Amino acid sequence: MTGSVIELTYNHWTALESDLENTAKDIKGDDAPSPDQFILRPGWQRIGVCTAHMAFGAGIAAALLITQSRFVRTLSILPASAGEDRRLFIQCAHNWANRGKVFPINKCKLENGRNPSELILRVAGERGHWYIGFANSDINGVRLTGPEARAQVLAGWKGELRGPSFLRPKVELDKRWKSGPIRRGC
């Protein structure tokens, strides 16, 4: 899109020749009439506007990249291990392969999202928040609808309700979990 606008500006941004001549006549005092014809604007004007188009396009691209880094695509609640509480692993659109972020679950807080199939994750000490969308998501290998998936995550979160809109996890050890490597289903 930006490239097309730059090409259009640089190759086709014109001005009416009579307007340019009228400006020149006002300066020089020439009174001869001329036919109307379009000519390209001066190069410095076209290059300046093309630079502005490029900066605007780069700004939009940067905003889109920053925004997509706040949408969670993988969420895992990791079991407690020796001497550590449960942890939360999130992977966003900008994370590749098995890379992501791990936070202690006692520093995480879930809030209601924009609709019933979304939650917002906030982490103490981290700037910003993450959107967790549950539309057509897989929970433990089973495809669920948004509200059902949200209910499953909240059940696994084992949080207590603090106020009308957010959950904070209970800090307790879950005896069902054993220490060991994480297994991913194929």
mmCIF file of C-alpha atoms in Angstrom:
data_model
loop_
_atom_site.group_PDB
_atom_site.id
_atom_site.type_symbol
_atom_site.label_atom_id
_atom_site.label_comp_id
_atom_site.label_asym_id
_atom_site.label_seq_id
_atom_site.Cartn_x
_atom_site.Cartn_y
_atom_site.Cartn_z
ATOM 1 C CA MET A 1 0.000 0.000 0.000
ATOM 2 C CA THR A 2 2.707 2.464 0.997
ATOM 3 C CA GLY A 3 4.746 1.602 -2.091
ATOM 4 C CA SER A 4 1.773 2.263 -4.356
ATOM 5 C CA VAL A 5 1.118 5.645 -2.772
ATOM 6 C CA ILE A 6 4.804 6.571 -3.053
ATOM 7 C CA GLU A 7 4.869 5.566 -6.737
ATOM 8 C CA LEU A 8 1.679 7.504 -7.419
ATOM 9 C CA THR A 9 3.020 10.594 -5.658
ATOM 10 C CA TYR A 10 6.450 10.554 -7.243
ATOM 11 C CA ASN A 11 5.407 9.772 -10.830
ATOM 12 C CA HIS A 12 2.001 11.428 -11.090
ATOM 13 C CA TRP A 13 1.701 14.335 -8.596
ATOM 14 C CA THR A 14 1.196 17.312 -10.864
ATOM 15 C CA ALA A 15 0.200 20.938 -10.768
ATOM 16 C CA LEU A 16 -1.633 23.066 -13.332
ATOM 17 C CA GLU A 17 0.990 24.894 -15.391
ATOM 18 C CA SER A 18 -1.061 28.092 -15.440
ATOM 19 C CA ASP A 19 -1.059 28.168 -11.619
ATOM 20 C CA LEU A 20 2.703 27.908 -11.591
ATOM 21 C CA GLU A 21 2.986 30.553 -14.312
ATOM 22 C CA ASN A 22 0.567 32.865 -12.514
ATOM 23 C CA THR A 23 2.767 32.617 -9.452
ATOM 24 C CA ALA A 24 5.809 33.341 -11.630
ATOM 25 C CA LYS A 25 3.970 36.233 -13.349
ATOM 26 C CA ASP A 26 3.102 37.749 -9.985
ATOM 27 C CA ILE A 27 6.762 37.658 -9.130
ATOM 28 C CA LYS A 28 8.129 38.731 -12.566
ATOM 29 C CA GLY A 29 5.216 40.868 -13.770
ATOM 30 C CA ASP A 30 4.653 38.961 -17.074
ATOM 31 C CA ASP A 31 1.054 39.172 -18.424
ATOM 32 C CA ALA A 32 1.067 36.698 -21.352
ATOM 33 C CA PRO A 33 -1.754 34.080 -21.135
ATOM 34 C CA SER A 34 -0.842 30.380 -21.456
ATOM 35 C CA PRO A 35 -2.847 27.193 -22.165
ATOM 36 C CA ASP A 36 -3.807 24.951 -19.227
ATOM 37 C CA GLN A 37 -1.527 21.939 -18.949
ATOM 38 C CA PHE A 38 -0.437 19.686 -16.058
ATOM 39 C CA ILE A 39 3.251 19.244 -15.237
ATOM 40 C CA LEU A 40 5.047 17.295 -12.504
ATOM 41 C CA ARG A 41 5.678 19.187 -9.305
ATOM 42 C CA PRO A 42 9.291 19.961 -8.379
ATOM 43 C CA GLY A 43 11.368 16.990 -7.200
ATOM 44 C CA TRP A 44 11.928 18.330 -3.687
ATOM 45 C CA GLN A 45 8.152 18.468 -3.091
ATOM 46 C CA ARG A 46 7.583 14.952 -4.400
ATOM 47 C CA ILE A 47 10.499 13.484 -2.429
ATOM 48 C CA GLY A 48 9.330 15.212 0.760
ATOM 49 C CA VAL A 49 5.792 13.835 0.468
ATOM 50 C CA CYS A 50 7.130 10.362 -0.429
ATOM 51 C CA THR A 51 9.273 10.426 2.724
ATOM 52 C CA ALA A 52 6.197 11.325 4.771
ATOM 53 C CA HIS A 53 4.275 8.418 3.180
ATOM 54 C CA MET A 54 7.127 6.023 4.039
ATOM 55 C CA ALA A 55 7.286 7.210 7.668
ATOM 56 C CA PHE A 56 3.514 6.882 8.038
ATOM 57 C CA GLY A 57 3.577 3.340 6.578
ATOM 58 C CA ALA A 58 6.425 2.297 8.886
ATOM 59 C CA GLY A 59 4.490 3.663 11.865
ATOM 60 C CA ILE A 60 1.391 1.662 10.944
ATOM 61 C CA ALA A 61 3.497 -1.510 10.499
ATOM 62 C CA ALA A 62 5.148 -1.010 13.890
ATOM 63 C CA ALA A 63 1.768 -0.470 15.563
ATOM 64 C CA LEU A 64 0.436 -3.704 14.050
ATOM 65 C CA LEU A 65 3.476 -5.690 15.220
ATOM 66 C CA ILE A 66 3.190 -4.314 18.746
ATOM 67 C CA THR A 67 -0.543 -5.057 18.850
ATOM 68 C CA GLN A 68 -0.185 -8.660 17.694
ATOM 69 C CA SER A 69 2.417 -9.278 20.400
ATOM 70 C CA ARG A 70 -0.334 -8.797 23.005
ATOM 71 C CA PHE A 71 -2.640 -11.585 21.780
ATOM 72 C CA VAL A 72 -1.983 -14.959 23.444
ATOM 73 C CA ARG A 73 -2.078 -18.008 21.172
ATOM 74 C CA THR A 74 -0.809 -20.626 23.663
ATOM 75 C CA LEU A 75 -1.478 -20.659 27.393
ATOM 76 C CA SER A 76 -0.235 -23.390 29.741
ATOM 77 C CA ILE A 77 -0.516 -23.582 33.494
ATOM 78 C CA LEU A 78 2.633 -25.389 34.583
ATOM 79 C CA PRO A 79 2.565 -27.511 37.741
ATOM 80 C CA ALA A 80 4.456 -26.632 40.879
ATOM 81 C CA SER A 81 7.945 -28.054 41.061
ATOM 82 C CA ALA A 82 10.385 -28.399 43.921
ATOM 83 C CA GLY A 83 10.435 -25.106 45.769
ATOM 84 C CA GLU A 84 8.424 -23.193 43.150
ATOM 85 C CA ASP A 85 4.758 -22.354 42.865
ATOM 86 C CA ARG A 86 2.764 -23.002 39.720
ATOM 87 C CA ARG A 87 3.819 -20.983 36.698
ATOM 88 C CA LEU A 88 2.039 -19.612 33.666
ATOM 89 C CA PHE A 89 3.515 -20.017 30.169
ATOM 90 C CA ILE A 90 2.206 -17.763 27.400
ATOM 91 C CA GLN A 91 3.136 -17.703 23.750
ATOM 92 C CA CYS A 92 2.109 -14.836 21.491
ATOM 93 C CA ALA A 93 2.066 -14.387 17.724
ATOM 94 C CA HIS A 94 5.628 -13.061 17.660
ATOM 95 C CA ASN A 95 7.050 -16.092 19.514
ATOM 96 C CA TRP A 96 8.301 -18.970 17.354
ATOM 97 C CA ALA A 97 8.687 -22.680 18.114
ATOM 98 C CA ASN A 98 8.827 -23.310 21.875
ATOM 99 C CA ARG A 99 9.640 -19.770 22.911
ATOM 100 C CA GLY A 100 7.414 -17.675 25.124
ATOM 101 C CA LYS A 101 7.210 -16.066 28.548
ATOM 102 C CA VAL A 102 6.903 -17.769 31.923
ATOM 103 C CA PHE A 103 5.498 -15.958 34.947
ATOM 104 C CA PRO A 104 4.879 -17.103 38.533
ATOM 105 C CA ILE A 105 1.144 -17.618 38.737
ATOM 106 C CA ASN A 106 0.896 -15.725 42.029
ATOM 107 C CA LYS A 107 1.903 -12.534 40.156
ATOM 108 C CA CYS A 108 -0.781 -13.037 37.480
ATOM 109 C CA LYS A 109 -4.317 -11.708 37.501
ATOM 110 C CA LEU A 110 -7.189 -12.518 35.129
ATOM 111 C CA GLU A 111 -9.855 -9.942 34.309
ATOM 112 C CA ASN A 112 -12.999 -10.061 32.222
ATOM 113 C CA GLY A 113 -12.438 -9.241 28.564
ATOM 114 C CA ARG A 114 -14.524 -7.410 26.002
ATOM 115 C CA ASN A 115 -16.931 -10.345 25.634
ATOM 116 C CA PRO A 116 -17.664 -13.676 27.415
ATOM 117 C CA SER A 117 -15.102 -15.561 25.318
ATOM 118 C CA GLU A 118 -12.115 -13.412 26.300
ATOM 119 C CA LEU A 119 -9.957 -12.788 29.354
ATOM 120 C CA ILE A 120 -7.288 -10.200 30.024
ATOM 121 C CA LEU A 121 -4.057 -11.281 31.723
ATOM 122 C CA ARG A 122 -2.147 -8.779 33.833
ATOM 123 C CA VAL A 123 1.175 -9.577 35.486
ATOM 124 C CA ALA A 124 2.584 -7.624 38.417
ATOM 125 C CA GLY A 125 5.803 -5.888 37.397
ATOM 126 C CA GLU A 126 5.091 -6.185 33.644
ATOM 127 C CA ARG A 127 3.988 -3.278 31.492
ATOM 128 C CA GLY A 128 0.755 -3.775 29.578
ATOM 129 C CA HIS A 129 -1.607 -6.731 29.432
ATOM 130 C CA TRP A 130 -2.366 -9.709 27.199
ATOM 131 C CA TYR A 131 -5.645 -10.698 25.544
ATOM 132 C CA ILE A 132 -6.638 -14.345 25.792
ATOM 133 C CA GLY A 133 -9.301 -15.171 23.223
ATOM 134 C CA PHE A 134 -11.122 -18.481 23.470
ATOM 135 C CA ALA A 135 -13.081 -18.577 20.204
ATOM 136 C CA ASN A 136 -12.602 -22.066 18.661
ATOM 137 C CA SER A 137 -9.755 -22.969 20.988
ATOM 138 C CA ASP A 138 -8.346 -26.378 21.878
ATOM 139 C CA ILE A 139 -8.264 -27.203 25.581
ATOM 140 C CA ASN A 140 -6.457 -30.450 26.400
ATOM 141 C CA GLY A 141 -6.849 -31.543 22.775
ATOM 142 C CA VAL A 142 -10.610 -30.922 22.590
ATOM 143 C CA ARG A 143 -12.086 -28.117 20.447
ATOM 144 C CA LEU A 144 -14.408 -25.969 22.595
ATOM 145 C CA THR A 145 -16.469 -22.847 22.095
ATOM 146 C CA GLY A 146 -15.453 -19.585 23.743
ATOM 147 C CA PRO A 147 -17.420 -19.710 27.032
ATOM 148 C CA GLU A 148 -16.695 -23.423 27.527
ATOM 149 C CA ALA A 149 -12.963 -22.927 26.959
ATOM 150 C CA ARG A 150 -12.953 -19.957 29.303
ATOM 151 C CA ALA A 151 -14.649 -22.037 32.009
ATOM 152 C CA GLN A 152 -12.024 -24.788 31.581
ATOM 153 C CA VAL A 153 -9.154 -22.306 31.953
ATOM 154 C CA LEU A 154 -10.741 -20.745 35.034
ATOM 155 C CA ALA A 155 -11.195 -24.216 36.537
ATOM 156 C CA GLY A 156 -7.506 -24.968 35.920
ATOM 157 C CA TRP A 157 -6.541 -21.552 37.264
ATOM 158 C CA LYS A 158 -8.235 -22.381 40.592
ATOM 159 C CA GLY A 159 -8.559 -18.760 41.463
ATOM 160 C CA GLU A 160 -10.644 -17.000 43.989
ATOM 161 C CA LEU A 161 -12.930 -14.168 43.008
ATOM 162 C CA ARG A 162 -11.695 -10.793 44.252
ATOM 163 C CA GLY A 163 -14.171 -8.175 43.198
ATOM 164 C CA PRO A 164 -16.624 -8.396 40.325
ATOM 165 C CA SER A 165 -14.171 -8.605 37.438
ATOM 166 C CA PHE A 166 -10.940 -10.418 38.189
ATOM 167 C CA LEU A 167 -9.454 -13.596 39.572
ATOM 168 C CA ARG A 168 -6.283 -14.069 41.547
ATOM 169 C CA PRO A 169 -4.900 -17.596 41.920
ATOM 170 C CA LYS A 170 -4.757 -19.305 45.289
ATOM 171 C CA VAL A 171 -1.193 -19.901 46.308
ATOM 172 C CA GLU A 172 -1.299 -23.558 47.237
ATOM 173 C CA LEU A 173 0.351 -26.690 46.009
ATOM 174 C CA ASP A 174 -1.717 -28.963 43.813
ATOM 175 C CA LYS A 175 -0.969 -32.531 44.937
ATOM 176 C CA ARG A 176 -2.091 -34.083 41.609
ATOM 177 C CA TRP A 177 0.901 -32.765 39.692
ATOM 178 C CA LYS A 178 4.272 -34.436 39.657
ATOM 179 C CA SER A 179 7.545 -32.888 38.596
ATOM 180 C CA GLY A 180 8.757 -33.753 35.121
ATOM 181 C CA PRO A 181 9.027 -32.641 31.512
ATOM 182 C CA ILE A 182 6.116 -31.096 29.669
ATOM 183 C CA ARG A 183 4.539 -33.383 27.087
ATOM 184 C CA ARG A 184 2.957 -31.871 24.034
ATOM 185 C CA GLY A 185 0.280 -33.720 22.085
ATOM 186 C CA CYS A 186 0.732 -34.188 18.338
#
